[in-house]
Amino acid sequence: MSIVNMNAVSKKFGSFVALNNIDLQLNKGEVFGFIGPNGAGKSTTIRILLGILQPTSGHAAIFGKDVWKEAVAIHEKVAYVPGDVNLWGNLTGGEVIDIFLGLKGKIDKRKRDMFIDRFQLDIKKKCGSYSKGNRQKIALIAAFASNADLYILDEPTSGLDPLMEQVFQQCVEEVKNAGKTVLLSSHILSEVEKLCDRVGIIRKGEIIETGSIDELRHLTRMNLVIATTSPILDLEKWEGVHDVQQSEESYRFQVDADKLTEIMKKLSSYGIERLESKPPTLEDLFMRHYQE
Amino acid sequence: MLFHSVSRLFFLKWKLNKVNFLTWAFSVVLITILTASAYGGLYKTDQERQAVAETMANPAMIAMVGPGFGLDHYTSGAMLSHQMLLFTLIVMAVMSILVVTKQTRTEEDDGILEIVRSLPVGRLTPLTASLLFTMVLNITIGILVAIGLILINIEGIDAEGALLYGMTLTCGGLIFSGVAAISAQMAETARAATGYSITFLMAAYLLRAIGDVSNEMWSMISPLGILIRGEVFVSNKYFPVIIGILLFMVFLAFAFWLNDHRDVGAGYIRSRNGRERAAKYLMTSLGIAVRIQRTTIISWFTAMFLLGISYGSVFGDLEAFFENNEVIQQMLGNNPDYTLTEQFITMLMVVLAIFSTVPGLLFFLKIRGEEKKGRLEHLLVRGTSRIKIVTVYGTISVGGTVISMFLAVFGLWISSSAVMEEAIPLINLLQAGMAYLPAMLLLIGVALFLFGWLPRITSLVWFYLIFSFIVVYIGGLLNLPDWIVNISSFAHIPQLPVEEWNNGRLAILLTVDIIIISIGMIGYRKRDAAG
């Protein structure tokens, strides 16, 4: 069952096309990574899902309900953490957490105190004196301590230290194990790689790739290092071979995943002395999509 | 090397803040010159001016504007320095506080100071550059005011007094820029820094008020109390200016010392910890909206009450005053069936109604500020509907307007009954005042409409209010055509007690209010809710 369903959603601001025909499905119980460079349309997509922005065309639904018309009903079961958490300077962290939880109904005090403890937040301080990371903690505590079926997290860890980053990752794992759905937009690719079942890459308002990280790897290139007994003189010209770097004894290059069998056959005729292969990291994937 | 690159940073500050500079300088100079020439036009004879002097010689007025020097020979100059100097000094003080805080602690909060300090720049350079900027601003205003006052060439406003008037204003600004510089070192956030400085300003004003009506000693501890004792245009004393400059230098030295002995981002007064848990009332959208404006709300209610009291305090000598002044009679629209005092009340009620609309609009427009800062989203994504949010702010706005008007009228009644032989019944005043509610509601409706459909220009509603003020306040003098006057909602309210209560007109206005508010709400439901 799909929790989030976006169908050909476009959003224009005046003549600027922020989103162009976005299709996105999130299934129940999965953690979906949403990656893309700044200004690609991640936050716009998320704000449409939250019913804050109205799509120019297309249809978006959460829990099968229209995100624009039934925003209030949907939000009862959604927890949201914005990337830039702006709070009221003269209220304390504790007060804001209570306000956020109180707006959604009854506060589960045990859960609230547990998350305050895990994220190690001093809740007596005024929000005006918190750092970015601490403001993010407030939003995270309010999100995880609430009772939600869908968590929409927009770059939630950009200000957290590595220790808190780890706590965050545990929280996401727990939410996932409880069968909840998570939409995680992030720049920290190692985090996405570790947490997400599926990934969507957005660029200039269009989703250019979706799939599990393994699936995406198939779409991209393999890194190979090879040493052969006889030299390969025209390696650059082979179909499916890219970025050849030659050192004294070895060649370092990338191979298109779908050409791998063919190329390996050809290579073996040169007498392989040594062969290393590395799967592409998400970063390789990411870079490949953005540098073009 | 504490002051390395001061000039470079000063020019950067100038580049970044020149609009701010020009706006302040232009407004203060313009207001002073306009008021001075208005005195010249309003009160043409000695007799008229002496009548005004009579209305000034009571404790309420003295507490408000200071002791009247030269009341026995009340020239235009004496009037200007008595009625305007203190208020203009407060404006200069607020200006200096805002400018200094913005350029020091706010930049520190935003992390800009850190970047600047990582460059080859002296430790005291940023503060010095900001204070230089403020000094130039204050001196410019002083000079322009002096020149302007000399140029308008009004009897009783001489060159020496004009120069002293300008210098006094500069001094006031400088003293409070020093106060703001100290606060910026003491506090941990810009918000707290502004709070300390404004508290100091209020204390200075109150101390002076107490001193002026009781023991002058108290006034002499207050910078404001000292500055107005230059008796500008009356006996032109220079000691306040000298004390002012000395005080500024002491403050400056202290601010520098404090700045030199602290870390970037730190303050000497640690901000107090607050509550760990939210009170129950806070966990509602209404509770939050009230709580985040609490200080503003309380300040406005107090101000409106005091305004009412001050207006009421002049009622004792009103008749004599009006008899002598033709311009005022013309403004009131001289109707032989009613006493001038009654006609004055109608005028006063419109003015109070317009003033009471100011807090009402501010309370509503907060919603736009919250939206721009992305804080409305916190509520929107947690099951609060847009209609509810806009209703909450609308309710605070309407409630705030009603309470403001009530407090102003109540204050007017208290002080007027104290000075009049035959007091006006509270109920009559309340009826006359509250009749303006439909007109005030229309302003809030327009704000809500703009917020719903044209959020970027929501603040244009202020122009409508200013327009209404001009129309009702000096419309009579300008002989404006009816259709222009009728654009103002305030023109459609029956002016009690001189005019009769008119159910029909009020009902029509109320209907228009409801329609415009509903359309505005529909607009907000339909638009993108991001800032």
PDB file of C-alpha atoms in Angstrom, chain A residues 11 13 47 50-54 68 72 75 78 80 82 85-92 94-95 98-100 102-104 107 112-113 116 122-126 128-129 142, chain B residues 188-189 191 270-279 282-285 288 291-292 295 370 373-375 377-386 525-531:
ATOM      1  CA  LYS A  11       4.713  23.656  -9.475  1.00  0.00           C
ATOM      2  CA  PHE A  13       6.315  30.237  -9.283  1.00  0.00           C
ATOM      3  CA  ARG A  47       5.888  21.578   1.111  1.00  0.00           C
ATOM      4  CA  LEU A  50       2.422  19.158   3.588  1.00  0.00           C
ATOM      5  CA  GLY A  51      -0.337  21.168   1.910  1.00  0.00           C
ATOM      6  CA  ILE A  52       1.538  24.417   2.384  1.00  0.00           C
ATOM      7  CA  LEU A  53       2.052  24.964  -1.333  1.00  0.00           C
ATOM      8  CA  GLN A  54      -0.601  24.163  -3.887  1.00  0.00           C
ATOM      9  CA  TRP A  68      -4.279  20.121  -0.211  1.00  0.00           C
ATOM     10  CA  VAL A  72      -5.598  18.912   8.613  1.00  0.00           C
ATOM     11  CA  HIS A  75      -1.324  16.079   9.594  1.00  0.00           C
ATOM     12  CA  VAL A  78       2.395  13.125   9.990  1.00  0.00           C
ATOM     13  CA  TYR A  80       7.621  16.978  10.011  1.00  0.00           C
ATOM     14  CA  PRO A  82      12.060  21.314   8.524  1.00  0.00           C
ATOM     15  CA  VAL A  85      14.032  25.364  12.184  1.00  0.00           C
ATOM     16  CA  ASN A  86      12.907  28.865  13.088  1.00  0.00           C
ATOM     17  CA  LEU A  87      11.560  29.148  16.630  1.00  0.00           C
ATOM     18  CA  TRP A  88      10.198  31.815  18.955  1.00  0.00           C
ATOM     19  CA  GLY A  89      13.166  33.420  20.657  1.00  0.00           C
ATOM     20  CA  ASN A  90      11.464  34.073  23.986  1.00  0.00           C
ATOM     21  CA  LEU A  91      10.051  30.595  24.561  1.00  0.00           C
ATOM     22  CA  THR A  92      12.148  27.779  25.992  1.00  0.00           C
ATOM     23  CA  GLY A  94      10.724  22.669  26.626  1.00  0.00           C
ATOM     24  CA  GLU A  95       7.813  24.980  26.000  1.00  0.00           C
ATOM     25  CA  ASP A  98       5.137  20.864  24.499  1.00  0.00           C
ATOM     26  CA  ILE A  99       3.430  23.280  22.108  1.00  0.00           C
ATOM     27  CA  PHE A 100       4.314  21.154  19.107  1.00  0.00           C
ATOM     28  CA  GLY A 102       0.111  19.594  22.387  1.00  0.00           C
ATOM     29  CA  LEU A 103      -1.168  20.864  19.031  1.00  0.00           C
ATOM     30  CA  LYS A 104      -1.408  17.273  17.850  1.00  0.00           C
ATOM     31  CA  ILE A 107       1.252  14.367  25.058  1.00  0.00           C
ATOM     32  CA  ARG A 112       8.802  12.987  25.274  1.00  0.00           C
ATOM     33  CA  ASP A 113      11.193  12.807  28.226  1.00  0.00           C
ATOM     34  CA  ILE A 116      14.758  14.786  25.310  1.00  0.00           C
ATOM     35  CA  ASP A 122      18.779  21.470  27.807  1.00  0.00           C
ATOM     36  CA  ILE A 123      15.105  22.381  27.614  1.00  0.00           C
ATOM     37  CA  LYS A 124      15.261  25.304  30.042  1.00  0.00           C
ATOM     38  CA  LYS A 125      17.099  27.564  27.604  1.00  0.00           C
ATOM     39  CA  LYS A 126      15.355  30.169  25.497  1.00  0.00           C
ATOM     40  CA  GLY A 128      16.884  32.522  20.937  1.00  0.00           C
ATOM     41  CA  SER A 129      20.091  31.186  22.441  1.00  0.00           C
ATOM     42  CA  ALA A 142       8.778  16.796  18.741  1.00  0.00           C
TER      43      ALA A 142
ATOM     44  CA  GLU B 188      23.572  37.550  25.190  1.00  0.00           C
ATOM     45  CA  THR B 189      21.090  38.207  22.393  1.00  0.00           C
ATOM     46  CA  ARG B 191      16.505  40.782  21.792  1.00  0.00           C
ATOM     47  CA  ARG B 270      23.557  35.259  31.275  1.00  0.00           C
ATOM     48  CA  SER B 271      20.052  34.853  29.940  1.00  0.00           C
ATOM     49  CA  ARG B 272      17.834  33.344  32.553  1.00  0.00           C
ATOM     50  CA  ASN B 273      16.611  29.830  32.089  1.00  0.00           C
ATOM     51  CA  GLY B 274      12.906  29.516  31.510  1.00  0.00           C
ATOM     52  CA  ARG B 275      10.236  26.960  32.164  1.00  0.00           C
ATOM     53  CA  GLU B 276      10.797  23.334  31.337  1.00  0.00           C
ATOM     54  CA  ARG B 277       7.169  22.710  30.496  1.00  0.00           C
ATOM     55  CA  ALA B 278       4.615  24.738  28.600  1.00  0.00           C
ATOM     56  CA  ALA B 279       1.633  26.058  30.503  1.00  0.00           C
ATOM     57  CA  LEU B 282       0.218  27.798  25.550  1.00  0.00           C
ATOM     58  CA  MET B 283      -0.655  24.593  23.789  1.00  0.00           C
ATOM     59  CA  THR B 284      -3.424  26.188  21.763  1.00  0.00           C
ATOM     60  CA  SER B 285      -2.979  28.284  18.655  1.00  0.00           C
ATOM     61  CA  ILE B 288       0.822  30.902  21.278  1.00  0.00           C
ATOM     62  CA  ARG B 291       2.138  34.753  24.191  1.00  0.00           C
ATOM     63  CA  ILE B 292       4.510  35.748  21.393  1.00  0.00           C
ATOM     64  CA  THR B 295       4.995  42.487  25.556  1.00  0.00           C
ATOM     65  CA  GLU B 370       5.301  34.685  11.513  1.00  0.00           C
ATOM     66  CA  LYS B 373       9.857  33.584   9.348  1.00  0.00           C
ATOM     67  CA  GLY B 374       8.477  30.114   8.620  1.00  0.00           C
ATOM     68  CA  ARG B 375       6.915  29.730  12.057  1.00  0.00           C
ATOM     69  CA  GLU B 377       4.321  26.265   9.270  1.00  0.00           C
ATOM     70  CA  HIS B 378       4.876  24.726  12.689  1.00  0.00           C
ATOM     71  CA  LEU B 379       1.164  25.130  13.357  1.00  0.00           C
ATOM     72  CA  LEU B 380      -0.009  24.339   9.829  1.00  0.00           C
ATOM     73  CA  VAL B 381       1.717  20.959   9.772  1.00  0.00           C
ATOM     74  CA  ARG B 382       0.342  19.988  13.168  1.00  0.00           C
ATOM     75  CA  GLY B 383      -3.324  19.836  12.418  1.00  0.00           C
ATOM     76  CA  THR B 384      -4.206  23.525  12.696  1.00  0.00           C
ATOM     77  CA  SER B 385      -6.267  24.694   9.749  1.00  0.00           C
ATOM     78  CA  ARG B 386      -5.553  27.946   7.976  1.00  0.00           C
ATOM     79  CA  ARG B 525      -7.255  29.105   2.065  1.00  0.00           C
ATOM     80  CA  LYS B 526      -6.438  29.155  -1.625  1.00  0.00           C
ATOM     81  CA  ARG B 527      -2.923  30.494  -1.685  1.00  0.00           C
ATOM     82  CA  ASP B 528       0.510  29.049  -1.014  1.00  0.00           C
ATOM     83  CA  ALA B 529       1.234  29.366   2.673  1.00  0.00           C
ATOM     84  CA  ALA B 530       4.987  29.701   2.514  1.00  0.00           C
ATOM     85  CA  GLY B 531       6.741  32.959   3.348  1.00  0.00           C
TER      86      GLY B 531
END
